[in-house]
């Protein structure tokens, strides 16, 4: 049996989380995205201190204006959040990083 | 103490894995990428059955042709692999997925 690497396990979490909230669809509705953000990124939402935060994220991700966030757009959201975390990490946590 | 969600933990793995291989730099060299692929995606490399697989990936990711893969490009690699996994998952694992 092949044991997945840490990175492969993380990819699986990304994948399964999408399907957890999309159910039997291939996309997230605004309601699905709202639940995902509230459950998975509660601190982020709290720090935004903006009751329209999820509406704004939905507007960014729903490029086709059909009320649907597909897997690619969901991954863009995670990319944006992780890149922001990396910027913070490289600036503040490892000051000698060149 | 705030307990991170599964998705936040996965994002942290993505982030820390980059820094594990980049060391004190803000980018991966081809050698770093080779080690990352061999250690984190051994089955993928084996299935490629192509000794030049990492060279080809490096060529795709090194858009500036400076021999460096930055965090954005590293995330593109993970996005491509995860999206491919999702396509497989939706086609083969959940046939009733609409």
PDB file of C-alpha atoms in Angstrom:
ATOM      1  CA  UNK A   1       0.000   0.000   0.000  1.00  0.00           C
ATOM      2  CA  UNK A   2       1.305   3.421  -0.974  1.00  0.00           C
ATOM      3  CA  UNK A   3       1.464   5.884   1.910  1.00  0.00           C
ATOM      4  CA  UNK A   4       0.635   9.421   0.700  1.00  0.00           C
ATOM      5  CA  UNK A   5       3.086  12.220   1.438  1.00  0.00           C
ATOM      6  CA  UNK A   6       2.102  15.169   3.645  1.00  0.00           C
ATOM      7  CA  UNK A   7       1.620  17.285   0.518  1.00  0.00           C
ATOM      8  CA  UNK A   8      -0.593  14.647  -1.107  1.00  0.00           C
ATOM      9  CA  UNK A   9      -2.674  14.459   2.085  1.00  0.00           C
ATOM     10  CA  UNK A  10      -3.052  18.261   2.038  1.00  0.00           C
ATOM     11  CA  UNK A  11      -4.180  18.120  -1.605  1.00  0.00           C
ATOM     12  CA  UNK A  12      -6.756  15.494  -0.650  1.00  0.00           C
ATOM     13  CA  UNK A  13      -8.079  17.779   2.122  1.00  0.00           C
ATOM     14  CA  UNK A  14      -8.435  20.635  -0.419  1.00  0.00           C
ATOM     15  CA  UNK A  15     -10.305  18.306  -2.763  1.00  0.00           C
ATOM     16  CA  UNK A  16     -12.586  16.645  -0.220  1.00  0.00           C
ATOM     17  CA  UNK A  17     -13.446  19.954   1.427  1.00  0.00           C
ATOM     18  CA  UNK A  18     -14.848  21.241  -1.871  1.00  0.00           C
ATOM     19  CA  UNK A  19     -17.044  18.150  -2.238  1.00  0.00           C
ATOM     20  CA  UNK A  20     -18.102  18.316   1.400  1.00  0.00           C
ATOM     21  CA  UNK A  21     -19.745  21.686   0.732  1.00  0.00           C
ATOM     22  CA  UNK A  22     -20.753  21.196  -2.931  1.00  0.00           C
ATOM     23  CA  UNK A  23     -22.576  17.926  -2.171  1.00  0.00           C
ATOM     24  CA  UNK A  24     -23.645  16.236  -5.386  1.00  0.00           C
ATOM     25  CA  UNK A  25     -23.003  19.326  -7.503  1.00  0.00           C
ATOM     26  CA  UNK A  26     -19.794  20.338  -9.307  1.00  0.00           C
ATOM     27  CA  UNK A  27     -19.926  23.856  -7.895  1.00  0.00           C
ATOM     28  CA  UNK A  28     -20.513  25.842  -4.714  1.00  0.00           C
ATOM     29  CA  UNK A  29     -23.482  28.178  -4.391  1.00  0.00           C
ATOM     30  CA  UNK A  30     -23.201  31.345  -2.322  1.00  0.00           C
ATOM     31  CA  UNK A  31     -24.839  29.459   0.554  1.00  0.00           C
ATOM     32  CA  UNK A  32     -22.257  26.662   0.269  1.00  0.00           C
ATOM     33  CA  UNK A  33     -19.425  29.222   0.194  1.00  0.00           C
ATOM     34  CA  UNK A  34     -20.883  30.997   3.225  1.00  0.00           C
ATOM     35  CA  UNK A  35     -20.907  27.714   5.203  1.00  0.00           C
ATOM     36  CA  UNK A  36     -17.385  26.829   4.014  1.00  0.00           C
ATOM     37  CA  UNK A  37     -15.979  30.223   5.041  1.00  0.00           C
ATOM     38  CA  UNK A  38     -17.771  30.179   8.416  1.00  0.00           C
ATOM     39  CA  UNK A  39     -16.606  26.650   9.249  1.00  0.00           C
ATOM     40  CA  UNK A  40     -13.138  26.591   7.684  1.00  0.00           C
ATOM     41  CA  UNK A  41     -11.971  30.207   8.026  1.00  0.00           C
ATOM     42  CA  UNK A  42     -13.835  31.596  11.063  1.00  0.00           C
ATOM     43  CA  UNK A  43     -10.890  33.730  12.209  1.00  0.00           C
ATOM     44  CA  UNK A  44     -10.416  35.202   8.739  1.00  0.00           C
ATOM     45  CA  UNK A  45     -14.093  36.192   8.597  1.00  0.00           C
ATOM     46  CA  UNK A  46     -13.930  37.629  12.109  1.00  0.00           C
ATOM     47  CA  UNK A  47     -10.872  39.705  11.217  1.00  0.00           C
ATOM     48  CA  UNK A  48     -12.555  41.024   8.075  1.00  0.00           C
ATOM     49  CA  UNK A  49     -15.223  42.508  10.360  1.00  0.00           C
ATOM     50  CA  UNK A  50     -17.439  42.962   7.307  1.00  0.00           C
ATOM     51  CA  UNK A  51     -20.907  41.366   7.093  1.00  0.00           C
ATOM     52  CA  UNK A  52     -20.558  41.498   3.288  1.00  0.00           C
ATOM     53  CA  UNK A  53     -17.179  39.700   3.214  1.00  0.00           C
ATOM     54  CA  UNK A  54     -18.578  36.483   1.721  1.00  0.00           C
ATOM     55  CA  UNK A  55     -20.641  38.464  -0.830  1.00  0.00           C
ATOM     56  CA  UNK A  56     -17.455  40.216  -1.977  1.00  0.00           C
ATOM     57  CA  UNK A  57     -15.515  36.924  -2.198  1.00  0.00           C
ATOM     58  CA  UNK A  58     -18.406  35.394  -4.142  1.00  0.00           C
ATOM     59  CA  UNK A  59     -18.359  38.325  -6.568  1.00  0.00           C
ATOM     60  CA  UNK A  60     -14.617  37.831  -7.129  1.00  0.00           C
ATOM     61  CA  UNK A  61     -14.902  34.079  -7.667  1.00  0.00           C
ATOM     62  CA  UNK A  62     -18.122  33.938  -9.672  1.00  0.00           C
ATOM     63  CA  UNK A  63     -16.520  35.157 -12.890  1.00  0.00           C
ATOM     64  CA  UNK A  64     -19.321  33.812 -15.098  1.00  0.00           C
ATOM     65  CA  UNK A  65     -21.980  35.562 -12.993  1.00  0.00           C
ATOM     66  CA  UNK A  66     -24.014  32.370 -12.788  1.00  0.00           C
ATOM     67  CA  UNK A  67     -23.998  32.110  -8.994  1.00  0.00           C
ATOM     68  CA  UNK A  68     -21.579  29.169  -9.104  1.00  0.00           C
ATOM     69  CA  UNK A  69     -18.025  28.718  -7.820  1.00  0.00           C
ATOM     70  CA  UNK A  70     -16.348  25.826  -9.633  1.00  0.00           C
ATOM     71  CA  UNK A  71     -13.305  23.881  -8.423  1.00  0.00           C
ATOM     72  CA  UNK A  72     -10.850  26.149 -10.282  1.00  0.00           C
ATOM     73  CA  UNK A  73     -12.303  29.265  -8.626  1.00  0.00           C
ATOM     74  CA  UNK A  74     -12.355  27.560  -5.231  1.00  0.00           C
ATOM     75  CA  UNK A  75      -8.661  26.769  -5.699  1.00  0.00           C
ATOM     76  CA  UNK A  76      -8.029  30.437  -6.602  1.00  0.00           C
ATOM     77  CA  UNK A  77      -9.530  31.403  -3.243  1.00  0.00           C
ATOM     78  CA  UNK A  78      -7.226  28.990  -1.403  1.00  0.00           C
ATOM     79  CA  UNK A  79      -4.280  30.220  -3.499  1.00  0.00           C
ATOM     80  CA  UNK A  80      -4.997  33.834  -2.565  1.00  0.00           C
ATOM     81  CA  UNK A  81      -5.274  33.021   1.136  1.00  0.00           C
ATOM     82  CA  UNK A  82      -2.145  30.827   1.167  1.00  0.00           C
ATOM     83  CA  UNK A  83      -0.086  33.376  -0.798  1.00  0.00           C
ATOM     84  CA  UNK A  84      -1.155  36.057   1.701  1.00  0.00           C
ATOM     85  CA  UNK A  85      -0.084  33.752   4.559  1.00  0.00           C
ATOM     86  CA  UNK A  86       3.244  33.131   2.803  1.00  0.00           C
ATOM     87  CA  UNK A  87       3.862  36.864   2.374  1.00  0.00           C
ATOM     88  CA  UNK A  88       3.221  37.336   6.094  1.00  0.00           C
ATOM     89  CA  UNK A  89       5.408  34.341   6.953  1.00  0.00           C
ATOM     90  CA  UNK A  90       8.388  35.470   4.872  1.00  0.00           C
ATOM     91  CA  UNK A  91       8.144  39.043   6.168  1.00  0.00           C
ATOM     92  CA  UNK A  92       7.560  38.430   9.852  1.00  0.00           C
ATOM     93  CA  UNK A  93       8.471  34.908  10.819  1.00  0.00           C
ATOM     94  CA  UNK A  94      11.810  34.465   9.081  1.00  0.00           C
ATOM     95  CA  UNK A  95      13.422  37.912   8.963  1.00  0.00           C
ATOM     96  CA  UNK A  96      16.644  36.545   7.466  1.00  0.00           C
ATOM     97  CA  UNK A  97      14.835  35.016   4.491  1.00  0.00           C
ATOM     98  CA  UNK A  98      16.460  36.409   1.329  1.00  0.00           C
TER      99      UNK A  98
ATOM    100  CA  UNK B   1      -6.028  29.106  21.643  1.00  0.00           C
ATOM    101  CA  UNK B   2      -7.542  28.965  18.180  1.00  0.00           C
ATOM    102  CA  UNK B   3      -7.641  25.465  16.699  1.00  0.00           C
ATOM    103  CA  UNK B   4      -7.029  25.595  12.926  1.00  0.00           C
ATOM    104  CA  UNK B   5      -9.554  23.937  10.612  1.00  0.00           C
ATOM    105  CA  UNK B   6      -8.561  21.014   8.397  1.00  0.00           C
ATOM    106  CA  UNK B   7      -8.339  23.368   5.429  1.00  0.00           C
ATOM    107  CA  UNK B   8      -6.119  25.795   7.338  1.00  0.00           C
ATOM    108  CA  UNK B   9      -3.851  22.900   8.346  1.00  0.00           C
ATOM    109  CA  UNK B  10      -3.639  21.827   4.686  1.00  0.00           C
ATOM    110  CA  UNK B  11      -2.709  25.388   3.681  1.00  0.00           C
ATOM    111  CA  UNK B  12       0.021  25.371   6.325  1.00  0.00           C
ATOM    112  CA  UNK B  13       1.402  22.105   4.892  1.00  0.00           C
ATOM    113  CA  UNK B  14       1.486  23.682   1.396  1.00  0.00           C
ATOM    114  CA  UNK B  15       3.316  26.681   2.825  1.00  0.00           C
ATOM    115  CA  UNK B  16       5.816  24.843   5.025  1.00  0.00           C
ATOM    116  CA  UNK B  17       6.630  22.338   2.310  1.00  0.00           C
ATOM    117  CA  UNK B  18       7.791  25.151   0.028  1.00  0.00           C
ATOM    118  CA  UNK B  19      10.083  26.512   2.733  1.00  0.00           C
ATOM    119  CA  UNK B  20      11.343  23.028   3.597  1.00  0.00           C
ATOM    120  CA  UNK B  21      12.798  22.741   0.093  1.00  0.00           C
ATOM    121  CA  UNK B  22      13.617  26.410  -0.584  1.00  0.00           C
ATOM    122  CA  UNK B  23      15.602  26.724   2.647  1.00  0.00           C
ATOM    123  CA  UNK B  24      16.572  30.363   3.242  1.00  0.00           C
ATOM    124  CA  UNK B  25      15.686  31.430  -0.296  1.00  0.00           C
ATOM    125  CA  UNK B  26      12.331  32.708  -1.598  1.00  0.00           C
ATOM    126  CA  UNK B  27      12.389  30.313  -4.548  1.00  0.00           C
ATOM    127  CA  UNK B  28      13.081  26.718  -5.523  1.00  0.00           C
ATOM    128  CA  UNK B  29      15.955  25.848  -7.831  1.00  0.00           C
ATOM    129  CA  UNK B  30      15.661  22.916 -10.238  1.00  0.00           C
ATOM    130  CA  UNK B  31      17.531  20.804  -7.675  1.00  0.00           C
ATOM    131  CA  UNK B  32      15.068  21.807  -4.932  1.00  0.00           C
ATOM    132  CA  UNK B  33      12.139  20.992  -7.240  1.00  0.00           C
ATOM    133  CA  UNK B  34      13.682  17.634  -8.125  1.00  0.00           C
ATOM    134  CA  UNK B  35      13.957  16.717  -4.421  1.00  0.00           C
ATOM    135  CA  UNK B  36      10.418  17.969  -3.715  1.00  0.00           C
ATOM    136  CA  UNK B  37       8.927  15.927  -6.564  1.00  0.00           C
ATOM    137  CA  UNK B  38      10.901  12.796  -5.625  1.00  0.00           C
ATOM    138  CA  UNK B  39       9.935  13.002  -1.953  1.00  0.00           C
ATOM    139  CA  UNK B  40       6.385  14.375  -2.159  1.00  0.00           C
ATOM    140  CA  UNK B  41       5.102  12.906  -5.441  1.00  0.00           C
ATOM    141  CA  UNK B  42       7.071   9.674  -5.964  1.00  0.00           C
ATOM    142  CA  UNK B  43       4.111   7.825  -7.510  1.00  0.00           C
ATOM    143  CA  UNK B  44       3.383  10.662  -9.911  1.00  0.00           C
ATOM    144  CA  UNK B  45       7.000  10.660 -11.096  1.00  0.00           C
ATOM    145  CA  UNK B  46       6.991   6.863 -11.433  1.00  0.00           C
ATOM    146  CA  UNK B  47       3.783   6.983 -13.489  1.00  0.00           C
ATOM    147  CA  UNK B  48       5.231   9.649 -15.765  1.00  0.00           C
ATOM    148  CA  UNK B  49       7.967   7.141 -16.688  1.00  0.00           C
ATOM    149  CA  UNK B  50       9.973  10.018 -18.143  1.00  0.00           C
ATOM    150  CA  UNK B  51      13.463  10.857 -16.868  1.00  0.00           C
ATOM    151  CA  UNK B  52      12.911  14.419 -18.109  1.00  0.00           C
ATOM    152  CA  UNK B  53       9.606  14.891 -16.218  1.00  0.00           C
ATOM    153  CA  UNK B  54      11.071  17.334 -13.673  1.00  0.00           C
ATOM    154  CA  UNK B  55      12.888  19.263 -16.438  1.00  0.00           C
ATOM    155  CA  UNK B  56       9.572  19.700 -18.249  1.00  0.00           C
ATOM    156  CA  UNK B  57       7.773  20.806 -15.074  1.00  0.00           C
ATOM    157  CA  UNK B  58      10.622  23.244 -14.348  1.00  0.00           C
ATOM    158  CA  UNK B  59      10.301  24.663 -17.875  1.00  0.00           C
ATOM    159  CA  UNK B  60       6.563  25.196 -17.346  1.00  0.00           C
ATOM    160  CA  UNK B  61       6.971  26.844 -13.942  1.00  0.00           C
ATOM    161  CA  UNK B  62      10.076  28.935 -14.587  1.00  0.00           C
ATOM    162  CA  UNK B  63       8.247  31.570 -16.601  1.00  0.00           C
ATOM    163  CA  UNK B  64      10.960  34.201 -16.143  1.00  0.00           C
ATOM    164  CA  UNK B  65      13.655  31.768 -17.334  1.00  0.00           C
ATOM    165  CA  UNK B  66      15.816  32.620 -14.351  1.00  0.00           C
ATOM    166  CA  UNK B  67      16.030  29.080 -12.965  1.00  0.00           C
ATOM    167  CA  UNK B  68      13.748  29.964 -10.062  1.00  0.00           C
ATOM    168  CA  UNK B  69      10.305  28.716  -9.053  1.00  0.00           C
ATOM    169  CA  UNK B  70       8.640  31.244  -6.741  1.00  0.00           C
ATOM    170  CA  UNK B  71       5.762  30.561  -4.355  1.00  0.00           C
ATOM    171  CA  UNK B  72       3.119  31.545  -6.935  1.00  0.00           C
ATOM    172  CA  UNK B  73       4.523  29.088  -9.494  1.00  0.00           C
ATOM    173  CA  UNK B  74       4.840  26.361  -6.854  1.00  0.00           C
ATOM    174  CA  UNK B  75       1.169  26.891  -6.041  1.00  0.00           C
ATOM    175  CA  UNK B  76       0.329  26.629  -9.762  1.00  0.00           C
ATOM    176  CA  UNK B  77       1.980  23.209  -9.777  1.00  0.00           C
ATOM    177  CA  UNK B  78      -0.119  22.081  -6.796  1.00  0.00           C
ATOM    178  CA  UNK B  79      -3.233  23.587  -8.420  1.00  0.00           C
ATOM    179  CA  UNK B  80      -2.611  21.649 -11.638  1.00  0.00           C
ATOM    180  CA  UNK B  81      -2.090  18.378  -9.787  1.00  0.00           C
ATOM    181  CA  UNK B  82      -5.114  18.872  -7.498  1.00  0.00           C
ATOM    182  CA  UNK B  83      -7.386  19.895 -10.392  1.00  0.00           C
ATOM    183  CA  UNK B  84      -6.288  16.755 -12.288  1.00  0.00           C
ATOM    184  CA  UNK B  85      -7.109  14.670  -9.176  1.00  0.00           C
ATOM    185  CA  UNK B  86     -10.497  16.386  -8.912  1.00  0.00           C
ATOM    186  CA  UNK B  87     -11.297  15.647 -12.572  1.00  0.00           C
ATOM    187  CA  UNK B  88     -10.460  11.995 -11.967  1.00  0.00           C
ATOM    188  CA  UNK B  89     -12.462  11.967  -8.722  1.00  0.00           C
ATOM    189  CA  UNK B  90     -15.610  13.486 -10.247  1.00  0.00           C
ATOM    190  CA  UNK B  91     -15.446  11.188 -13.292  1.00  0.00           C
ATOM    191  CA  UNK B  92     -14.633   7.885 -11.646  1.00  0.00           C
ATOM    192  CA  UNK B  93     -15.348   7.980  -7.942  1.00  0.00           C
ATOM    193  CA  UNK B  94     -18.753   9.641  -7.833  1.00  0.00           C
ATOM    194  CA  UNK B  95     -20.541   8.670 -11.088  1.00  0.00           C
ATOM    195  CA  UNK B  96     -23.781  10.370 -10.035  1.00  0.00           C
ATOM    196  CA  UNK B  97     -22.060  13.731  -9.580  1.00  0.00           C
ATOM    197  CA  UNK B  98     -23.938  16.227 -11.762  1.00  0.00           C
TER     198      UNK B  98
END
